[in-house]
Coordinates of C-alpha atoms in Angstrom, one line a residue:
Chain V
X1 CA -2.5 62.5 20.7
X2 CA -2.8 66.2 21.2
X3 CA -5.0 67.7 24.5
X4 CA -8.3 68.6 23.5
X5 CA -7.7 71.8 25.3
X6 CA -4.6 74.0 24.8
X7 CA -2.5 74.3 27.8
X8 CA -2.4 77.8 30.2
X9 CA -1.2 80.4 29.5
X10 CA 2.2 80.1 31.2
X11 CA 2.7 83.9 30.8
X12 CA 0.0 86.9 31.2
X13 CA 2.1 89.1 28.4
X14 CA 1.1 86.3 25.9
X15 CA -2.2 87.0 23.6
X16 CA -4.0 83.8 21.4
X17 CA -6.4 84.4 18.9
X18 CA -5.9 87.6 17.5
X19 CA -6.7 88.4 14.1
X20 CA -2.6 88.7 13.3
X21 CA -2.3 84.6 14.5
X22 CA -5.2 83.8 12.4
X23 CA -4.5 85.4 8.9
X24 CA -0.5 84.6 10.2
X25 CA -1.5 81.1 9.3
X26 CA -3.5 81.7 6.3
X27 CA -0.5 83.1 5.0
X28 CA 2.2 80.2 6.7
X29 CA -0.2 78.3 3.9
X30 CA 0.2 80.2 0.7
X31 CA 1.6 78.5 -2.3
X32 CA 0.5 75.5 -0.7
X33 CA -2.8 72.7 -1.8
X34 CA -4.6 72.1 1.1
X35 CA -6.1 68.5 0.9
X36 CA -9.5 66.9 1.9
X37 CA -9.0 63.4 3.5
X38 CA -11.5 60.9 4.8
X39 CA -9.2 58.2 6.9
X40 CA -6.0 58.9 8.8
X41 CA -4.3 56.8 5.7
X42 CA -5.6 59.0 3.7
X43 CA -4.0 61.6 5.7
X44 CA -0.5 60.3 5.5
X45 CA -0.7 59.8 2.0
X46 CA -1.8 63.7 1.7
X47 CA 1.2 64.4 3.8
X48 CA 3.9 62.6 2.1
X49 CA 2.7 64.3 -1.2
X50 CA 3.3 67.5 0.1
X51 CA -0.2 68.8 1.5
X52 CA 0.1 72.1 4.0
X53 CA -2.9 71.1 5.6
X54 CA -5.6 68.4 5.4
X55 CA -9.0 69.0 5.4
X56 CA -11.0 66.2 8.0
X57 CA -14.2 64.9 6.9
X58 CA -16.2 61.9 6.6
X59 CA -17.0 61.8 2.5
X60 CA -15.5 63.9 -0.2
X61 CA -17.8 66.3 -1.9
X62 CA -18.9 64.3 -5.3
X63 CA -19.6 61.4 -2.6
X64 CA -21.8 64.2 -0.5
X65 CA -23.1 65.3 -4.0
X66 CA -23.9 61.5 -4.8
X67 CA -25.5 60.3 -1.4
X68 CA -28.1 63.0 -0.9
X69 CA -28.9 63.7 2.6
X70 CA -28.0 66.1 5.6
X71 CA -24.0 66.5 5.4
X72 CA -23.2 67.4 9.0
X73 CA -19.9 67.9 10.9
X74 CA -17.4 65.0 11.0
X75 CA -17.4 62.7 13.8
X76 CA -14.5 64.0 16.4
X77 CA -13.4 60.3 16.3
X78 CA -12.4 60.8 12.9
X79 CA -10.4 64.0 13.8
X80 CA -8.7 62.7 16.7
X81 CA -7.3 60.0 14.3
X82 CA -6.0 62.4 11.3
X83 CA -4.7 64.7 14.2
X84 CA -3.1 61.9 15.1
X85 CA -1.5 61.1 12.0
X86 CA 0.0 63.9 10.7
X87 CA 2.0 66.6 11.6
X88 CA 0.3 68.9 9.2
X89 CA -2.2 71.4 10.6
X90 CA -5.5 70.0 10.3
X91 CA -9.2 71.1 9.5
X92 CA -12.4 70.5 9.7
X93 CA -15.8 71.9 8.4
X94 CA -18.5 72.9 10.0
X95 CA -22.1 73.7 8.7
X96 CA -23.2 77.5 7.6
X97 CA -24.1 78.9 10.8
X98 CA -23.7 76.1 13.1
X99 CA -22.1 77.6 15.5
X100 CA -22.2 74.5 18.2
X101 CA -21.1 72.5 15.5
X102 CA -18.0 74.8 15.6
X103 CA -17.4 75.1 19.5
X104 CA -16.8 71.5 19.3
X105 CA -13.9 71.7 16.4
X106 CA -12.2 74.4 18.6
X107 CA -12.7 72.1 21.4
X108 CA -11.1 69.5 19.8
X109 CA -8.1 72.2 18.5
X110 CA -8.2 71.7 15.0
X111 CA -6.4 73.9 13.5
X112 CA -8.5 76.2 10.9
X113 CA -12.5 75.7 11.0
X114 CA -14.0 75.8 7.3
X115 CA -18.0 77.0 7.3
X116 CA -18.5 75.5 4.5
X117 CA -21.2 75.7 2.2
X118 CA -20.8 71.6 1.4
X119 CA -21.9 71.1 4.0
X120 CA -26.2 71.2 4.8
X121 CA -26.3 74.9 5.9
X122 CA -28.0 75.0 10.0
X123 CA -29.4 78.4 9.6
X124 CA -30.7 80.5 6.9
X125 CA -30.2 84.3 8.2
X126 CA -26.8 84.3 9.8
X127 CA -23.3 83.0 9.2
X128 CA -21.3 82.3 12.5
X129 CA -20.1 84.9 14.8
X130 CA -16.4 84.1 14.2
X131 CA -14.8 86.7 16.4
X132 CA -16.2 84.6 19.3
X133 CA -13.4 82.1 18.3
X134 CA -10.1 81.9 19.5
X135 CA -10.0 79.2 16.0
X136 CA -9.4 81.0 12.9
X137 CA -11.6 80.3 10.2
X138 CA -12.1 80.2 6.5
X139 CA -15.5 80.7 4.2
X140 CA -16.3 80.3 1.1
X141 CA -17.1 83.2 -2.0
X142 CA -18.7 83.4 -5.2
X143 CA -18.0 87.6 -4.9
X144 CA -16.3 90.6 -3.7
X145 CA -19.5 91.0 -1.6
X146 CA -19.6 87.7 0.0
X147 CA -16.2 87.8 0.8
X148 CA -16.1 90.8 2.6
X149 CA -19.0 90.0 4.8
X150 CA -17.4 86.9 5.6
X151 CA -14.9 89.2 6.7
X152 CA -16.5 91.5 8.9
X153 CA -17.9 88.3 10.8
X154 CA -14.4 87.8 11.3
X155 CA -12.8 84.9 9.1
X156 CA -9.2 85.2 8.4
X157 CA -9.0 83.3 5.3
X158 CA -11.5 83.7 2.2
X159 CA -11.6 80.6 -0.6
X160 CA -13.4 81.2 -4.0
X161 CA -16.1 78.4 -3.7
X162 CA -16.5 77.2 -7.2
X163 CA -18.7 74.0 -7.7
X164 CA -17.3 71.3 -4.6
X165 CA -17.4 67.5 -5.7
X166 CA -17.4 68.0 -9.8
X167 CA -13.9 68.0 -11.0
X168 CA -14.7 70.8 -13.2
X169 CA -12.9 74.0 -12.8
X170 CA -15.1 76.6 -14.5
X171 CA -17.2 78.1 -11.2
X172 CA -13.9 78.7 -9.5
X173 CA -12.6 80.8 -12.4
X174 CA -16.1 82.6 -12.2
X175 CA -15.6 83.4 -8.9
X176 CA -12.0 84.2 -9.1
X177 CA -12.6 86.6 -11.8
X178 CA -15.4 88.3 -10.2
X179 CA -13.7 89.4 -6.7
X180 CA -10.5 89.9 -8.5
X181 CA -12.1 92.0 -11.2
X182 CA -14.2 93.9 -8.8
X183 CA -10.9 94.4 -6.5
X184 CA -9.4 96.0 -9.6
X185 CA -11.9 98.2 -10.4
X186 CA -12.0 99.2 -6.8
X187 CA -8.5 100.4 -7.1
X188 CA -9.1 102.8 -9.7
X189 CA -12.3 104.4 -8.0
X190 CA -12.7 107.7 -6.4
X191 CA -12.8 108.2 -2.6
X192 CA -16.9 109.4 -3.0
X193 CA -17.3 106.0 -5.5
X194 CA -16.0 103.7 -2.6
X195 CA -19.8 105.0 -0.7
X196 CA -21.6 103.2 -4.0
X197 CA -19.1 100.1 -4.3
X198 CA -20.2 99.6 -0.5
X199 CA -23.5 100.2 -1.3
X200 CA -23.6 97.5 -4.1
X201 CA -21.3 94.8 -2.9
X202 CA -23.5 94.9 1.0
X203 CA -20.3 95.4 2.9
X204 CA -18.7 97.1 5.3
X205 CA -17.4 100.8 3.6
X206 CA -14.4 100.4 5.7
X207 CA -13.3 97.2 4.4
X208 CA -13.7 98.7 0.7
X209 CA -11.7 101.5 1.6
X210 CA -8.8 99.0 2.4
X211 CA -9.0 97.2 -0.5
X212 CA -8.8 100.8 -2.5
X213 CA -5.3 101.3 -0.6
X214 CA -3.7 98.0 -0.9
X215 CA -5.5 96.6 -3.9
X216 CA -5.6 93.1 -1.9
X217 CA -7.3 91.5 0.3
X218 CA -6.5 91.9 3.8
X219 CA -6.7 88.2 4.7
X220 CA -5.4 85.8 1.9
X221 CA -7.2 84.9 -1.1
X222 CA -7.4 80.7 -2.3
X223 CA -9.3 78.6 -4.4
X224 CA -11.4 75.4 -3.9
X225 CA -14.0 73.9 -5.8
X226 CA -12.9 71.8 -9.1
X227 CA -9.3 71.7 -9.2
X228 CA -8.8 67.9 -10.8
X229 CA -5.0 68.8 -12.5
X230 CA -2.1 70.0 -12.2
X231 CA -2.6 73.0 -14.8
X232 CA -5.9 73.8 -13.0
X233 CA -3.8 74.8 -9.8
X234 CA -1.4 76.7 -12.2
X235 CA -4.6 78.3 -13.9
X236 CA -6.3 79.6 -10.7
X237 CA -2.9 81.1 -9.0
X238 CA -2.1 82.4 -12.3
X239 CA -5.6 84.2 -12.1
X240 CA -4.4 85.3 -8.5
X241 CA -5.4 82.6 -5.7
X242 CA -2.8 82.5 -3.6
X243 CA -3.5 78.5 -2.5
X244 CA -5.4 76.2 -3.6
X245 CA -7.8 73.6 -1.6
X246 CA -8.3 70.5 -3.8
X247 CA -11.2 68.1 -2.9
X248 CA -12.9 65.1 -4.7
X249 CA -9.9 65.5 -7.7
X250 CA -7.1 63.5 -5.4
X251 CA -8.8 60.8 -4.0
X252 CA -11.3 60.1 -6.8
X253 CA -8.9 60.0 -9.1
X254 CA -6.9 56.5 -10.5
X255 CA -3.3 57.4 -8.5
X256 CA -4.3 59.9 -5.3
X257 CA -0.2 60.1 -4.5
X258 CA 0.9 60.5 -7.9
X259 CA -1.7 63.0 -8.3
X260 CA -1.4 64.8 -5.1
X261 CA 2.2 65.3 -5.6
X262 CA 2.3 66.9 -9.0
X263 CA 0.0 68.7 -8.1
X264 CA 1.9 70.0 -4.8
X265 CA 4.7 71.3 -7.6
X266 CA 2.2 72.7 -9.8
X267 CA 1.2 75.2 -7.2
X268 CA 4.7 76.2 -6.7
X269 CA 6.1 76.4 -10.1
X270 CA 2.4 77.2 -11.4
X271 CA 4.4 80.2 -13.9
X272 CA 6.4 77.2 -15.1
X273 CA 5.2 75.7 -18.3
X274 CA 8.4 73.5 -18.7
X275 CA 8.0 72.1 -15.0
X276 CA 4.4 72.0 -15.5
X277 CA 4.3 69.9 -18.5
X278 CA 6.5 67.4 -16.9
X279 CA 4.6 66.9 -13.6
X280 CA 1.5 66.5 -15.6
X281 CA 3.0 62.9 -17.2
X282 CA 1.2 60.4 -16.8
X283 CA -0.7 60.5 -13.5
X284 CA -3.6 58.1 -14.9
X285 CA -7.4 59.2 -14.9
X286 CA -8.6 62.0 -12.9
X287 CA -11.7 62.4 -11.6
X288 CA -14.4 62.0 -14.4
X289 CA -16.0 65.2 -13.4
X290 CA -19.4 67.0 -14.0
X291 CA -20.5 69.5 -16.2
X292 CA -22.3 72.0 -14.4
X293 CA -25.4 72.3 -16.5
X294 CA -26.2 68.7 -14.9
X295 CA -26.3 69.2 -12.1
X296 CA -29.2 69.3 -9.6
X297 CA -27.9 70.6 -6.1
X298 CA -25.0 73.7 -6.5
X299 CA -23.3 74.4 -3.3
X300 CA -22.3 77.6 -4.0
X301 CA -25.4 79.1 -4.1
X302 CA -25.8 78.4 -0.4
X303 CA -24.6 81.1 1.8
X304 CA -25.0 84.8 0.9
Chain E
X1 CA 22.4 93.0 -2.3
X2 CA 20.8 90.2 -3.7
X3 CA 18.8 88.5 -1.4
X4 CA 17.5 85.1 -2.4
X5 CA 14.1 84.4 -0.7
X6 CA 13.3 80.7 -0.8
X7 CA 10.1 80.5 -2.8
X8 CA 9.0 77.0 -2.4
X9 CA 5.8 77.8 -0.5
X10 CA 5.0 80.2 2.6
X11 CA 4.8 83.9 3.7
X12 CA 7.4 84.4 0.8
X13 CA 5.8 88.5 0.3
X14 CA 6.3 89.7 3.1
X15 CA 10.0 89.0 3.8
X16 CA 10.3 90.3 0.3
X17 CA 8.3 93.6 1.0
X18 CA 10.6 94.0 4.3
X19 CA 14.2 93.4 2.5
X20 CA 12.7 96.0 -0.6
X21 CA 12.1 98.1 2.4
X22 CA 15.6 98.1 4.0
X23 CA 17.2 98.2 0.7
X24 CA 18.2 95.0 -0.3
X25 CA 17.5 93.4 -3.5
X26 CA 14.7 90.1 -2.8
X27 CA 15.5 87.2 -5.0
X28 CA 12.7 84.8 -5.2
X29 CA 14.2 81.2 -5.4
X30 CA 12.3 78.6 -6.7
X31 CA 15.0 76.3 -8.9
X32 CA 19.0 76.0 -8.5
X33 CA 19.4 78.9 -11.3
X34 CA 17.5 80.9 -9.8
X35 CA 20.3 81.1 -7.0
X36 CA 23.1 82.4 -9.5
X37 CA 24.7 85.8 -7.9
X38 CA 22.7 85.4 -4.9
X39 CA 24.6 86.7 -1.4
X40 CA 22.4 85.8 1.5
X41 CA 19.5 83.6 1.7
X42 CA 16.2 83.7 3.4
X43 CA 14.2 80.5 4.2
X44 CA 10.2 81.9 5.2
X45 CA 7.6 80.4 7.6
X46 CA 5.5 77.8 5.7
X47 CA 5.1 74.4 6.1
X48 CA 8.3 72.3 6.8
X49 CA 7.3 69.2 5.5
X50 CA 6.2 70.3 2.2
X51 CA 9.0 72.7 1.9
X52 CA 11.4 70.0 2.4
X53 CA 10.0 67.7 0.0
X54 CA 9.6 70.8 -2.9
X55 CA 13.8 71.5 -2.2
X56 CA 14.3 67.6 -3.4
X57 CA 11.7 67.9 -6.5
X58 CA 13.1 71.3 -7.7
X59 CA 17.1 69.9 -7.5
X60 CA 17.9 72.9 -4.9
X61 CA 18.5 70.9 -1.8
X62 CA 22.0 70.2 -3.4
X63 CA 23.1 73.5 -4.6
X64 CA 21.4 75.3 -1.7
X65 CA 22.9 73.1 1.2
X66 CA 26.5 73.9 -1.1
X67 CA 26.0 77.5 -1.1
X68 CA 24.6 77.0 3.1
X69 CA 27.9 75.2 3.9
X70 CA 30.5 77.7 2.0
X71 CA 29.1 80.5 4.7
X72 CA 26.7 82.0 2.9
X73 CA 24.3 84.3 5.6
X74 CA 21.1 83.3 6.4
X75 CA 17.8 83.8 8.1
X76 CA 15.3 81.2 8.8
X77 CA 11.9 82.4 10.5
X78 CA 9.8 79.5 11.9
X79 CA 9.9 76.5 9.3
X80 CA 12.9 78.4 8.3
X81 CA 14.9 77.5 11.2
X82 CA 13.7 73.9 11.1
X83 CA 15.0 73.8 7.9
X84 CA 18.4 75.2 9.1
X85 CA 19.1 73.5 12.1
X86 CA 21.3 70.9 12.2
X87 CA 18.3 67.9 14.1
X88 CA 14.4 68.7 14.1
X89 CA 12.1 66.3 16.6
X90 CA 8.4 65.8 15.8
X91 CA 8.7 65.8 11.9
X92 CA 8.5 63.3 9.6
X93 CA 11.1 60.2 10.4
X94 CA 12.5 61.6 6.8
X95 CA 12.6 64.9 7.0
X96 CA 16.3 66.4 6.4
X97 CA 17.8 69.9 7.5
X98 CA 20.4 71.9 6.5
X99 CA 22.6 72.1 9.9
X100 CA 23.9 75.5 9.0
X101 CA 23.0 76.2 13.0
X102 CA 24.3 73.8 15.6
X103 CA 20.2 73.4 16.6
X104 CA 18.1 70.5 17.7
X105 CA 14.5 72.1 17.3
X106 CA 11.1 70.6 18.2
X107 CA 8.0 71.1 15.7
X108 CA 4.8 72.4 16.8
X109 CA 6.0 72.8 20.7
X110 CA 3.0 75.2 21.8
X111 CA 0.7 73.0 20.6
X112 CA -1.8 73.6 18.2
X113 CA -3.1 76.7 16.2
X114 CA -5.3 77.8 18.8
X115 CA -2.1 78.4 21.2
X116 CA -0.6 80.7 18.9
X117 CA 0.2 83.7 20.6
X118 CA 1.7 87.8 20.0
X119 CA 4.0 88.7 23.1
X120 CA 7.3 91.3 23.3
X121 CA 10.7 89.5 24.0
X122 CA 13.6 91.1 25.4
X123 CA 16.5 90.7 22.6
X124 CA 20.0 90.5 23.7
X125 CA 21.8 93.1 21.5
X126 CA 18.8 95.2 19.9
X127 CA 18.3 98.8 21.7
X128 CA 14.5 100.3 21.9
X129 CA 11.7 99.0 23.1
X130 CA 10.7 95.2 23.4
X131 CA 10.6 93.3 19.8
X132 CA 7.0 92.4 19.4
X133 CA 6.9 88.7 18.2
X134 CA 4.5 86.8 16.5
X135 CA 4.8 82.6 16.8
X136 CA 2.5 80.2 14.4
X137 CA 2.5 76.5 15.2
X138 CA 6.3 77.7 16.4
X139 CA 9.2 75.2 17.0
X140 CA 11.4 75.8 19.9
X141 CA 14.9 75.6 20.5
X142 CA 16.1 72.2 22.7
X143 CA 19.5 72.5 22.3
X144 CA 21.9 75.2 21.2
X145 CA 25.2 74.0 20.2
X146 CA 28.7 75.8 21.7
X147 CA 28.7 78.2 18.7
X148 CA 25.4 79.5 18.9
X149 CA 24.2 82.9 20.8
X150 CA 20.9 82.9 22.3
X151 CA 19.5 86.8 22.1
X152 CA 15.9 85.5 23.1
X153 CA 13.5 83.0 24.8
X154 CA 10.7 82.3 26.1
X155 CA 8.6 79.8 28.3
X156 CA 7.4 76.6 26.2
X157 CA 4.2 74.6 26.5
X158 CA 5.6 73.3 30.3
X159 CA 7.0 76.6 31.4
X160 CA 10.7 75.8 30.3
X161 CA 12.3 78.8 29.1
X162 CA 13.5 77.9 25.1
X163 CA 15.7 80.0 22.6
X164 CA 13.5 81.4 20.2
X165 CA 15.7 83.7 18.4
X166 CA 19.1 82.4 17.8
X167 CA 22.8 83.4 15.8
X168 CA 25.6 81.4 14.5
X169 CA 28.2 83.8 12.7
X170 CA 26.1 85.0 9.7
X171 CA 23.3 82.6 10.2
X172 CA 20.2 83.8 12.6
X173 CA 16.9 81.8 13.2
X174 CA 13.7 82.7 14.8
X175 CA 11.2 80.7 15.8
X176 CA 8.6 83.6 15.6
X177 CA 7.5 85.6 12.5
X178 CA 9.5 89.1 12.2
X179 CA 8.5 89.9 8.9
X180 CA 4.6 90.0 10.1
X181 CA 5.1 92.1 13.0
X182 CA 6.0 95.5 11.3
X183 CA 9.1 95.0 13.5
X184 CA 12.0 94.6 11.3
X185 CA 14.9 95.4 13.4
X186 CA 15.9 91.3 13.2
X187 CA 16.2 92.0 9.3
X188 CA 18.3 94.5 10.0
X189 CA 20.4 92.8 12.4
X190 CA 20.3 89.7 9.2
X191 CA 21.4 91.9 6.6
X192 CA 24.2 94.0 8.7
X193 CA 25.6 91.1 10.1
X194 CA 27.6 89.6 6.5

């Protein structure tokens, strides 16, 4: 079992938790599908297919979405056991804003911390402080302007959020396409237009300034929320996620390994129609899905 | 130069952006044709396990481990040189390597992502200041073979000094991350050392 607690520091001239180790591996992940698992088999299975990472958690999103009720942090039980199952960095969500909820996942040394907007959000003002972390962490975006103050609270990893737990792919592309599109238009805007862009997206003028320069993100950019196939993943790195977190659409669907694995290849060879077409073989059902309109709950109007 | 950069899954654009830099030509390798008139190879950071398993499903494990074994220079940065050392400890009871470095190389040996760490290393060989080093989840070196140099270690998890930056002829490994430093003098060393 791994310590709870890293070890000391053995030398003085070594430095943890900067932001360059916490986006570093964000971008160890890229071209990658990060998995959400429930059991430490589950975890194993995850693993053998191919997964970068594992996301710990006690139900999937459409079973959250189904049971109702406060969706809290995992028990640390449950961690110990998938940390103990794989050799796959692990993480683990914690609710908007909890940040107790989140000392104890760095206690326990997961690996990435998700405040995540599946889960019940703790407070209704303020996001975690996440430069108080020596644990990276990643957060959800419906926008340019979420994104980058999720950002200057210090995560190292954004994910589109699209719609968690229904199978259906069409809130990630909306999000995709709005911070992609807005990060294009960015580029093309005058140094005095950068002051309005600021002004209209709510963030930091600094961090717009960046984005005008590079015409990227500074922390990487991956999807979650929907992805049930293998030409989904393809769809959403085509678009320009650079990873893709895949939920509910493994384990709810008829062959989880089967599944998992094509659609490990699908995010490598995702400009691949040839190599797509024949991952996508008969893999069974997927998840049966919802379609948005339906629903009654949408997570990814919670955050701001 | 052509220099193929494994593309299976990992920091693949930034070893890319340093070789454009330097003045090579970046290849990105993702199936066996890809690898036609390729002259050097570099295997990124990323995940090991999933970039072992995407080298069986893409037929380039073959062709790639041919190409390894004829001499063909390499670098392998963190998963990288797991993937080239000849045994790994910690990974999956079916994980394979490339042995083109006499290395037996643990996974994960500083623990956990929150004992990830920047520090400067003294480098056998390279002139200037201290090489500033980044390490992710890094492996560590636990045995070097006969044929290998050691230009740099550090102290692992129990205080045991390790090699973390390591050549065989034409083939280097690094446990830490020189493309993300802004540091690319172990590039340079890579690409003038065919």
């Amino acid at each position: 079992m791994p310590e709870a607690t890293p070890a000391p520091n053995p030398a003085p001239d070594r430095v943890t938790g900067t932001s360059r180790v916490k986006r570093g591996l964000a971008e160890m992940l890229r071209g990658g599908v990060i998995m959400d698992v429930v059991t430490a088999e589950h975890a194993k299975i995850a693993e053998d297919s191919g997964a970068v990472a594992v996301m710990a958690l006690e139900r999937v999103p459409a079973d959250i979405r189904r049971d109702g009720g406060v969706a809290r942090m995992s028990d640390p039980a449950l961690i110990e056991a998938i940390q103990g199952a794989v050799t796959v960095p692990v993480m683990a969500k914690a609710r908007i804003g909890h940040f107790a909820e989140a000392q104890v996942l760095e206690a326990l040394a997961v690996d990435y911390i998700d405040e995540s907007e599946v889960l019940t959000p703790a407070d209704e003002a303020y996001h975690i402080d996440k430069w108080a972390f020596t644990v990276p962490f990643v957060c959800g975006a419906t926008n340019l302007g979420e994104a980058l103050r999720r950002l200057s609270e210090g995560a190292a990893m954004i994910r589109s959020k699209g719609e968690a737990g229904t199978g259906n792919i069409v809130e990630a592309v909306r999000h995709l396409r709005s911070i992609l599109g807005d990060m294009r238009r960015i580029t093309q805007a005058d140094s005095a237009e950068l002051y309005g862009w600021a002004k209209q997206l709510q963030a930091p003028v600094a961090l717009v300034q960046e984005i005008a320069e590079s015409g990227r993100l500074p922390v990487p950019l991956f999807c979650a929320g929907g992805i049930a196939t293998p030409a989904d993943a393809s769809l959403v790195m085509q678009l320009g996620a650079e990873a893709v977190f895949v939920g509910s659409g493994i384990f709810k669907s008829s062959d989880p390994a089967r599944r998992a694995r094509a659609i490990v290849e699908a995010a490598t060879h995702y400009r691949d129609a040839h190599i797509l077409a024949k991952v996508s073989k008969g893999l069974g059902d997927p998840m049966r899905g919802d379609d948005i309109a339906t629903l009654d709950v949408k997570l990814a109007e919670r955050g701001w | 130069m052509k220099v193929g950069v494994l593309a299976l899954q990992g920091d693949v654009r930034e070893h890319s952006q340093v070789l454009a830099e330097l003045g090579a030509h970046p290849v990105a390798v993702r199936t066996p044709e890809d690898l036609t008139g390729v002259d050097a190879m570099v295997l990124p950071g990323g995940e090991s396990t999933t970039i072992s398993m995407l080298l069986d499903s893409s037929g380039l494990r073959r062709p790639l481990g041919a190409r390894l074994a004829e001499g063909m220079p390499a670098l392998g940065t963190c998963a990288g040189m797991v993937l080239l050392a000849t045994e790994v400890l910690d990974g999956r009871p079916d994980q394979e390597s490339f042995g083109a470095i006499d290395l037996t190389v643990r996974r994960n040996a500083f623990g956990r992502q929150v004992a990830s760490f920047e520090t400067d290393l003294d480098v056998a060989g390279l002139s200037g200041e201290a090489l500033h080093a980044v390490f992710i989840r890094a492996p560590v070196v636990e045995r070097a073979g006969p044929a290998v140099e050691v230009l740099a270690s550090v102290a692992d998890s129990q205080g045991v000094p390790r090699p973390v930056l390591c050549r065989q002829g034409v083939v280097v490994a690094a446990a830490f991350h020189p493309e993300l430093s802004g540091d690319w003098r172990v590039h340079e060393m890579f690409l003038a050392g065919r």
